[in-house]
Amino acid sequence: MAQEEDRAGATDTNFCVAGRLRMLSRIITSLYNEAFAPVGVTYAQASLLMSIFAQPGVRQVMLSRRLQIEKSALSRDVQGLLRHGWIGENVRNGLYLTEEGNRVAKRCHTIWKEVHEQVRDKLGEDSLQALAQFSDQLFSVKAGRNHESFP
Amino acid sequence: MAQEEDRAGATDTNFCVAGRLRMLSRIITSLYNEAFAPVGVTYAQASLLMSIFAQPGVRQVMLSRRLQIEKSALSRDVQGLLRHGWIGENVRNGLYLTEEGNRVAKRCHTIWKEVHEQVRDKLGEDSLQALAQFSDQLFSVKAGRNHESFP
DNA sequence: CCAAAAGTGTTGTGTATACAACCGGCCTTA
DNA sequence: TAAGGCCGGTTGTATACACAACACTTTTGG
């Protein structure tokens, strides 16, 4: 006799895009946070550390654009990395990892690869491809390659 | 000679699922927040108000499960609605909109329909379908209909 | 050279979210 | 009936993020 439904699902094309993305983001973020916990970092921190590792001296405004994070939000995230001693003090001159930051970034990358592998296995290539398709379409529209505008 | 790349894109199936979802979530949330701003609510608030509108007396734990939001986080979101006077005081007895909450919820729903329409037009059915596919696959795996576990 | 403009980062304020610990009610069971 | 457990909700603490306003630096046009 059908209990109150408490599960999300529904392929209904009428679902709320924002709500769905936010929910998926929460779920997947939790998964990654759990994996990174032993290193003592969150996904957001790990992501920044790995970005800086891959491109030492990168500027905040560059990361801000690449990750589509508001510059003020990123500034505070950077202050967090600073508090933990993972990056050097002179942030206005580009971001550089400290020795410790370097070690943490490497451990993060190892973990990231494992989790990514696991996610790929469980969800399958098709799903990742589907997400990529949505993503590419959004960016394509945002870039104005279609019609005009889309904030 | 190729400037430093600062744009996201890349259909590469090797992209980070968490990073991508978080980015998409930020972008789309901003879009909706902008649309809801005239009413003085954020997307998250509007979403809760509309849920309560659709199901008066709903309990926190139900919304928590449905939206996959941690119960403590939801508790604080509810306190926000309370501060704004959009829901009645006795939250432990189920959530109910006040008169004002009702008005706001209705305006939110109107706006939501407009924005959804606009998003659907710009991105196209195929993209929404792709997102739904990813989403359904994730929930299907989470529900353990494949192999065992996936937190 | 200087003043306006544009670009980069920070601060003030508020919301959204998580995890762990706890509280109070209800139910089970020894 | 009293000791536990489970459940739903709240609180303590810390991140993550946004918008607006500001400060500082660099660039640009005269």
Short mmCIF file of N, CA, C and O in Angstrom, two decimals, chain A residues 1-98:
data_model
loop_
_atom_site.label_atom_id
_atom_site.label_comp_id
_atom_site.label_asym_id
_atom_site.label_seq_id
_atom_site.Cartn_x
_atom_site.Cartn_y
_atom_site.Cartn_z
N MET A 1 0.82 -1.23 0.00
CA MET A 1 0.00 0.00 0.00
C MET A 1 0.84 1.26 0.00
O MET A 1 0.51 2.28 0.62
N ALA A 2 1.97 1.19 -0.63
CA ALA A 2 2.81 2.38 -0.89
C ALA A 2 3.04 3.32 0.30
O ALA A 2 2.24 4.20 0.59
N GLN A 3 4.14 3.12 0.99
CA GLN A 3 4.56 4.05 2.03
C GLN A 3 4.84 5.41 1.40
O GLN A 3 4.99 5.52 0.19
N GLU A 4 4.95 6.42 2.23
CA GLU A 4 5.37 7.73 1.74
C GLU A 4 6.70 7.56 1.01
O GLU A 4 7.63 6.97 1.54
N GLU A 5 6.78 8.07 -0.18
CA GLU A 5 8.02 7.92 -0.94
C GLU A 5 9.09 8.86 -0.39
O GLU A 5 8.88 10.04 -0.22
N ASP A 6 10.26 8.30 -0.12
CA ASP A 6 11.34 9.13 0.41
C ASP A 6 12.61 8.97 -0.40
O ASP A 6 13.67 9.38 0.00
N ARG A 7 12.46 8.38 -1.57
CA ARG A 7 13.62 8.14 -2.38
C ARG A 7 13.62 9.02 -3.62
O ARG A 7 12.58 9.20 -4.25
N ALA A 8 14.76 9.52 -3.99
CA ALA A 8 14.85 10.29 -5.23
C ALA A 8 15.08 9.31 -6.37
O ALA A 8 15.52 8.20 -6.16
N GLY A 9 14.76 9.73 -7.55
CA GLY A 9 14.98 8.87 -8.71
C GLY A 9 14.40 9.57 -9.91
O GLY A 9 14.81 10.66 -10.23
N ALA A 10 13.43 8.97 -10.58
CA ALA A 10 12.64 9.64 -11.59
C ALA A 10 13.43 10.20 -12.76
O ALA A 10 14.10 11.22 -12.68
N THR A 11 13.32 9.51 -13.85
CA THR A 11 13.98 9.96 -15.07
C THR A 11 13.20 11.11 -15.69
O THR A 11 13.64 11.72 -16.65
N ASP A 12 12.07 11.42 -15.12
CA ASP A 12 11.21 12.50 -15.59
C ASP A 12 12.04 13.70 -16.05
O ASP A 12 12.82 14.26 -15.30
N THR A 13 11.83 14.07 -17.28
CA THR A 13 12.61 15.16 -17.84
C THR A 13 12.16 16.50 -17.27
O THR A 13 12.65 17.55 -17.65
N ASN A 14 11.21 16.44 -16.37
CA ASN A 14 10.67 17.66 -15.78
C ASN A 14 11.27 17.94 -14.40
O ASN A 14 10.84 18.84 -13.70
N PHE A 15 12.23 17.15 -14.03
CA PHE A 15 12.87 17.33 -12.72
C PHE A 15 13.61 18.67 -12.68
O PHE A 15 13.87 19.27 -13.71
N CYS A 16 13.93 19.11 -11.48
CA CYS A 16 14.62 20.39 -11.36
C CYS A 16 16.13 20.19 -11.53
O CYS A 16 16.76 19.47 -10.75
N VAL A 17 16.66 20.86 -12.53
CA VAL A 17 18.08 20.71 -12.84
C VAL A 17 18.95 21.15 -11.67
O VAL A 17 19.91 20.46 -11.29
N ALA A 18 18.59 22.28 -11.06
CA ALA A 18 19.38 22.78 -9.94
C ALA A 18 19.33 21.80 -8.78
O ALA A 18 20.36 21.43 -8.22
N GLY A 19 18.13 21.39 -8.42
CA GLY A 19 17.98 20.48 -7.31
C GLY A 19 18.75 19.19 -7.52
O GLY A 19 19.43 18.70 -6.63
N ARG A 20 18.64 18.65 -8.73
CA ARG A 20 19.31 17.40 -9.02
C ARG A 20 20.82 17.56 -8.93
O ARG A 20 21.51 16.76 -8.31
N LEU A 21 21.33 18.62 -9.55
CA LEU A 21 22.78 18.82 -9.51
C LEU A 21 23.28 19.01 -8.09
O LEU A 21 24.32 18.48 -7.71
N ARG A 22 22.53 19.76 -7.30
CA ARG A 22 22.95 19.98 -5.92
C ARG A 22 22.95 18.68 -5.14
O ARG A 22 23.88 18.40 -4.37
N MET A 23 21.95 17.88 -5.36
CA MET A 23 21.87 16.60 -4.65
C MET A 23 23.03 15.69 -5.05
O MET A 23 23.71 15.12 -4.20
N LEU A 24 23.24 15.57 -6.35
CA LEU A 24 24.35 14.73 -6.83
C LEU A 24 25.67 15.23 -6.27
O LEU A 24 26.53 14.45 -5.85
N SER A 25 25.81 16.53 -6.27
CA SER A 25 27.04 17.13 -5.76
C SER A 25 27.26 16.77 -4.29
O SER A 25 28.36 16.42 -3.87
N ARG A 26 26.17 16.83 -3.50
CA ARG A 26 26.30 16.47 -2.08
C ARG A 26 26.72 15.00 -1.93
O ARG A 26 27.60 14.67 -1.15
N ILE A 27 26.06 14.14 -2.69
CA ILE A 27 26.34 12.71 -2.55
C ILE A 27 27.78 12.39 -2.92
O ILE A 27 28.50 11.74 -2.16
N ILE A 28 28.19 12.84 -4.10
CA ILE A 28 29.53 12.51 -4.57
C ILE A 28 30.59 13.20 -3.71
O ILE A 28 31.64 12.62 -3.41
N THR A 29 30.32 14.41 -3.29
CA THR A 29 31.28 15.10 -2.42
C THR A 29 31.49 14.32 -1.12
O THR A 29 32.62 14.16 -0.66
N SER A 30 30.39 13.81 -0.55
CA SER A 30 30.52 13.02 0.67
C SER A 30 31.42 11.81 0.45
O SER A 30 32.26 11.48 1.28
N LEU A 31 31.20 11.17 -0.69
CA LEU A 31 32.01 10.00 -1.01
C LEU A 31 33.50 10.34 -1.05
O LEU A 31 34.33 9.66 -0.43
N TYR A 32 33.82 11.41 -1.74
CA TYR A 32 35.22 11.81 -1.84
C TYR A 32 35.75 12.30 -0.49
O TYR A 32 36.89 12.01 -0.13
N ASN A 33 34.94 13.02 0.25
CA ASN A 33 35.39 13.50 1.55
C ASN A 33 35.78 12.34 2.45
O ASN A 33 36.77 12.40 3.16
N GLU A 34 34.98 11.29 2.40
CA GLU A 34 35.27 10.11 3.19
C GLU A 34 36.63 9.53 2.81
O GLU A 34 37.43 9.15 3.67
N ALA A 35 36.88 9.50 1.51
CA ALA A 35 38.14 8.93 1.04
C ALA A 35 39.34 9.79 1.44
O ALA A 35 40.42 9.29 1.74
N PHE A 36 39.14 11.10 1.45
CA PHE A 36 40.24 12.00 1.77
C PHE A 36 40.43 12.19 3.27
O PHE A 36 41.47 12.69 3.71
N ALA A 37 39.45 11.80 4.05
CA ALA A 37 39.48 12.06 5.49
C ALA A 37 40.77 11.59 6.16
O ALA A 37 41.32 12.30 7.00
N PRO A 38 41.27 10.39 5.81
CA PRO A 38 42.50 9.92 6.47
C PRO A 38 43.67 10.89 6.30
O PRO A 38 44.58 10.92 7.12
N VAL A 39 43.66 11.67 5.23
CA VAL A 39 44.72 12.64 5.01
C VAL A 39 44.40 13.94 5.73
O VAL A 39 45.26 14.83 5.84
N GLY A 40 43.16 14.08 6.19
CA GLY A 40 42.79 15.29 6.91
C GLY A 40 42.46 16.46 6.02
O GLY A 40 42.61 17.62 6.42
N VAL A 41 42.01 16.17 4.81
CA VAL A 41 41.58 17.24 3.92
C VAL A 41 40.18 16.95 3.39
O VAL A 41 39.75 15.80 3.38
N THR A 42 39.52 17.99 2.97
CA THR A 42 38.23 17.83 2.31
C THR A 42 38.47 17.74 0.81
O THR A 42 39.59 18.00 0.33
N TYR A 43 37.41 17.42 0.07
CA TYR A 43 37.58 17.38 -1.38
C TYR A 43 38.00 18.73 -1.93
O TYR A 43 38.91 18.80 -2.77
N ALA A 44 37.35 19.78 -1.45
CA ALA A 44 37.64 21.11 -1.99
C ALA A 44 39.12 21.46 -1.77
O ALA A 44 39.79 22.00 -2.65
N GLN A 45 39.62 21.15 -0.57
CA GLN A 45 41.03 21.43 -0.28
C GLN A 45 41.94 20.58 -1.15
O GLN A 45 42.91 21.09 -1.74
N ALA A 46 41.62 19.31 -1.25
CA ALA A 46 42.44 18.41 -2.07
C ALA A 46 42.49 18.90 -3.50
O ALA A 46 43.55 18.91 -4.15
N SER A 47 41.35 19.33 -3.99
CA SER A 47 41.26 19.80 -5.36
C SER A 47 42.18 21.00 -5.59
O SER A 47 42.91 21.07 -6.59
N LEU A 48 42.18 21.92 -4.65
CA LEU A 48 43.05 23.09 -4.78
C LEU A 48 44.52 22.67 -4.70
O LEU A 48 45.35 23.11 -5.50
N LEU A 49 44.83 21.82 -3.73
CA LEU A 49 46.22 21.39 -3.57
C LEU A 49 46.72 20.73 -4.86
O LEU A 49 47.83 21.01 -5.32
N MET A 50 45.89 19.88 -5.44
CA MET A 50 46.31 19.20 -6.66
C MET A 50 46.46 20.18 -7.82
O MET A 50 47.36 20.05 -8.64
N SER A 51 45.60 21.19 -7.86
CA SER A 51 45.72 22.21 -8.91
C SER A 51 47.03 22.98 -8.79
O SER A 51 47.70 23.25 -9.79
N ILE A 52 47.36 23.33 -7.56
CA ILE A 52 48.58 24.09 -7.34
C ILE A 52 49.80 23.21 -7.61
O ILE A 52 50.80 23.66 -8.17
N PHE A 53 49.67 21.96 -7.23
CA PHE A 53 50.75 21.01 -7.51
C PHE A 53 51.02 20.93 -9.01
O PHE A 53 52.17 20.92 -9.46
N ALA A 54 49.92 20.88 -9.77
CA ALA A 54 50.05 20.71 -11.22
C ALA A 54 50.54 21.99 -11.89
O ALA A 54 51.06 21.95 -13.00
N GLN A 55 50.39 23.10 -11.20
CA GLN A 55 50.73 24.37 -11.83
C GLN A 55 51.23 25.36 -10.78
O GLN A 55 50.53 26.30 -10.41
N PRO A 56 52.44 25.15 -10.31
CA PRO A 56 52.97 25.99 -9.23
C PRO A 56 52.97 27.46 -9.65
O PRO A 56 53.29 27.77 -10.80
N GLY A 57 52.60 28.32 -8.71
CA GLY A 57 52.61 29.75 -9.00
C GLY A 57 51.32 30.25 -9.61
O GLY A 57 51.20 31.44 -9.93
N VAL A 58 50.36 29.35 -9.78
CA VAL A 58 49.08 29.76 -10.37
C VAL A 58 48.42 30.86 -9.52
O VAL A 58 48.60 30.91 -8.31
N ARG A 59 47.70 31.75 -10.21
CA ARG A 59 47.06 32.87 -9.51
C ARG A 59 45.62 32.53 -9.16
O ARG A 59 44.98 31.73 -9.84
N GLN A 60 45.12 33.18 -8.12
CA GLN A 60 43.76 32.92 -7.68
C GLN A 60 42.75 33.15 -8.79
O GLN A 60 41.81 32.37 -8.97
N VAL A 61 42.92 34.22 -9.52
CA VAL A 61 41.93 34.55 -10.53
C VAL A 61 41.84 33.45 -11.59
O VAL A 61 40.76 33.19 -12.13
N MET A 62 42.96 32.79 -11.84
CA MET A 62 42.97 31.70 -12.82
C MET A 62 42.16 30.51 -12.31
O MET A 62 41.30 29.97 -13.01
N LEU A 63 42.43 30.12 -11.06
CA LEU A 63 41.66 29.02 -10.47
C LEU A 63 40.19 29.39 -10.37
O LEU A 63 39.31 28.57 -10.61
N SER A 64 39.96 30.62 -10.02
CA SER A 64 38.59 31.11 -9.88
C SER A 64 37.82 30.92 -11.18
O SER A 64 36.69 30.45 -11.18
N ARG A 65 38.47 31.26 -12.30
CA ARG A 65 37.80 31.09 -13.59
C ARG A 65 37.68 29.62 -13.95
O ARG A 65 36.64 29.15 -14.40
N ARG A 66 38.76 28.90 -13.74
CA ARG A 66 38.75 27.51 -14.17
C ARG A 66 37.72 26.69 -13.40
O ARG A 66 37.04 25.85 -13.97
N LEU A 67 37.63 26.94 -12.10
CA LEU A 67 36.72 26.16 -11.26
C LEU A 67 35.35 26.82 -11.12
O LEU A 67 34.46 26.27 -10.50
N GLN A 68 35.22 28.02 -11.70
CA GLN A 68 33.95 28.76 -11.60
C GLN A 68 33.57 28.96 -10.14
O GLN A 68 32.41 28.74 -9.75
N ILE A 69 34.56 29.37 -9.35
CA ILE A 69 34.30 29.73 -7.96
C ILE A 69 34.49 31.23 -7.84
O ILE A 69 35.44 31.78 -8.38
N GLU A 70 33.60 31.88 -7.14
CA GLU A 70 33.69 33.32 -6.96
C GLU A 70 35.04 33.66 -6.30
O GLU A 70 35.48 32.97 -5.39
N LYS A 71 35.64 34.75 -6.75
CA LYS A 71 36.98 35.06 -6.29
C LYS A 71 37.05 35.22 -4.77
O LYS A 71 38.05 34.84 -4.15
N SER A 72 36.00 35.77 -4.16
CA SER A 72 36.04 35.95 -2.71
C SER A 72 35.99 34.61 -2.00
O SER A 72 36.64 34.41 -0.98
N ALA A 73 35.20 33.68 -2.55
CA ALA A 73 35.13 32.34 -1.96
C ALA A 73 36.50 31.67 -2.06
O ALA A 73 36.99 31.09 -1.09
N LEU A 74 37.11 31.82 -3.22
CA LEU A 74 38.41 31.20 -3.41
C LEU A 74 39.44 31.81 -2.48
O LEU A 74 40.27 31.10 -1.90
N SER A 75 39.36 33.12 -2.31
CA SER A 75 40.30 33.80 -1.41
C SER A 75 40.25 33.17 -0.02
O SER A 75 41.27 32.94 0.61
N ARG A 76 39.04 32.87 0.43
CA ARG A 76 38.91 32.28 1.77
C ARG A 76 39.38 30.83 1.79
O ARG A 76 39.96 30.37 2.77
N ASP A 77 39.15 30.13 0.72
CA ASP A 77 39.66 28.76 0.66
C ASP A 77 41.18 28.78 0.74
O ASP A 77 41.80 27.97 1.43
N VAL A 78 41.77 29.74 0.05
CA VAL A 78 43.22 29.87 0.06
C VAL A 78 43.71 30.19 1.48
O VAL A 78 44.71 29.65 1.94
N GLN A 79 42.98 31.06 2.17
CA GLN A 79 43.36 31.37 3.55
C GLN A 79 43.35 30.10 4.41
O GLN A 79 44.16 29.96 5.33
N GLY A 80 42.43 29.21 4.10
CA GLY A 80 42.39 27.93 4.81
C GLY A 80 43.66 27.13 4.58
O GLY A 80 44.28 26.66 5.52
N LEU A 81 44.04 27.00 3.31
CA LEU A 81 45.27 26.27 2.98
C LEU A 81 46.45 26.88 3.73
O LEU A 81 47.32 26.19 4.24
N LEU A 82 46.42 28.21 3.80
CA LEU A 82 47.48 28.95 4.48
C LEU A 82 47.51 28.59 5.96
O LEU A 82 48.57 28.31 6.52
N ARG A 83 46.34 28.60 6.59
CA ARG A 83 46.25 28.26 8.02
C ARG A 83 46.84 26.88 8.29
O ARG A 83 47.47 26.66 9.32
N HIS A 84 46.61 25.97 7.36
CA HIS A 84 47.12 24.62 7.55
C HIS A 84 48.60 24.50 7.18
O HIS A 84 49.18 23.43 7.30
N GLY A 85 49.14 25.58 6.67
CA GLY A 85 50.57 25.57 6.32
C GLY A 85 50.89 24.78 5.06
O GLY A 85 52.00 24.30 4.89
N TRP A 86 49.91 24.66 4.17
CA TRP A 86 50.15 23.89 2.97
C TRP A 86 50.67 24.73 1.80
O TRP A 86 51.15 24.19 0.81
N ILE A 87 50.49 26.03 1.90
CA ILE A 87 51.00 26.91 0.84
C ILE A 87 51.79 28.05 1.46
O ILE A 87 51.65 28.34 2.66
N GLY A 88 52.64 28.70 0.65
CA GLY A 88 53.48 29.79 1.14
C GLY A 88 52.70 31.09 1.31
O GLY A 88 51.62 31.26 0.74
N GLU A 89 53.28 31.99 2.11
CA GLU A 89 52.59 33.18 2.56
C GLU A 89 52.23 34.18 1.46
O GLU A 89 51.19 34.82 1.51
N ASN A 90 53.07 34.31 0.47
CA ASN A 90 52.93 35.44 -0.44
C ASN A 90 51.91 35.20 -1.55
O ASN A 90 52.24 35.29 -2.72
N VAL A 91 50.67 34.97 -1.15
CA VAL A 91 49.68 34.50 -2.12
C VAL A 91 49.48 35.46 -3.29
O VAL A 91 49.13 35.04 -4.39
N ARG A 92 49.69 36.74 -3.07
CA ARG A 92 49.48 37.69 -4.16
C ARG A 92 50.49 37.52 -5.27
O ARG A 92 50.38 38.11 -6.33
N ASN A 93 51.49 36.74 -4.98
CA ASN A 93 52.54 36.53 -5.96
C ASN A 93 52.44 35.17 -6.63
O ASN A 93 53.40 34.67 -7.20
N GLY A 94 51.28 34.58 -6.51
CA GLY A 94 51.11 33.23 -7.05
C GLY A 94 51.14 32.22 -5.92
O GLY A 94 51.75 32.45 -4.88
N LEU A 95 50.48 31.07 -6.14
CA LEU A 95 50.34 30.07 -5.09
C LEU A 95 51.39 28.98 -5.26
O LEU A 95 51.57 28.43 -6.35
N TYR A 96 52.10 28.69 -4.16
CA TYR A 96 53.13 27.65 -4.15
C TYR A 96 52.94 26.75 -2.95
O TYR A 96 52.68 27.24 -1.84
N LEU A 97 53.08 25.46 -3.15
CA LEU A 97 52.97 24.52 -2.05
C LEU A 97 54.21 24.58 -1.16
O LEU A 97 55.32 24.80 -1.64
N THR A 98 54.02 24.35 0.13
CA THR A 98 55.14 24.14 1.04
C THR A 98 55.56 22.68 0.91
O THR A 98 54.92 21.90 0.22
#
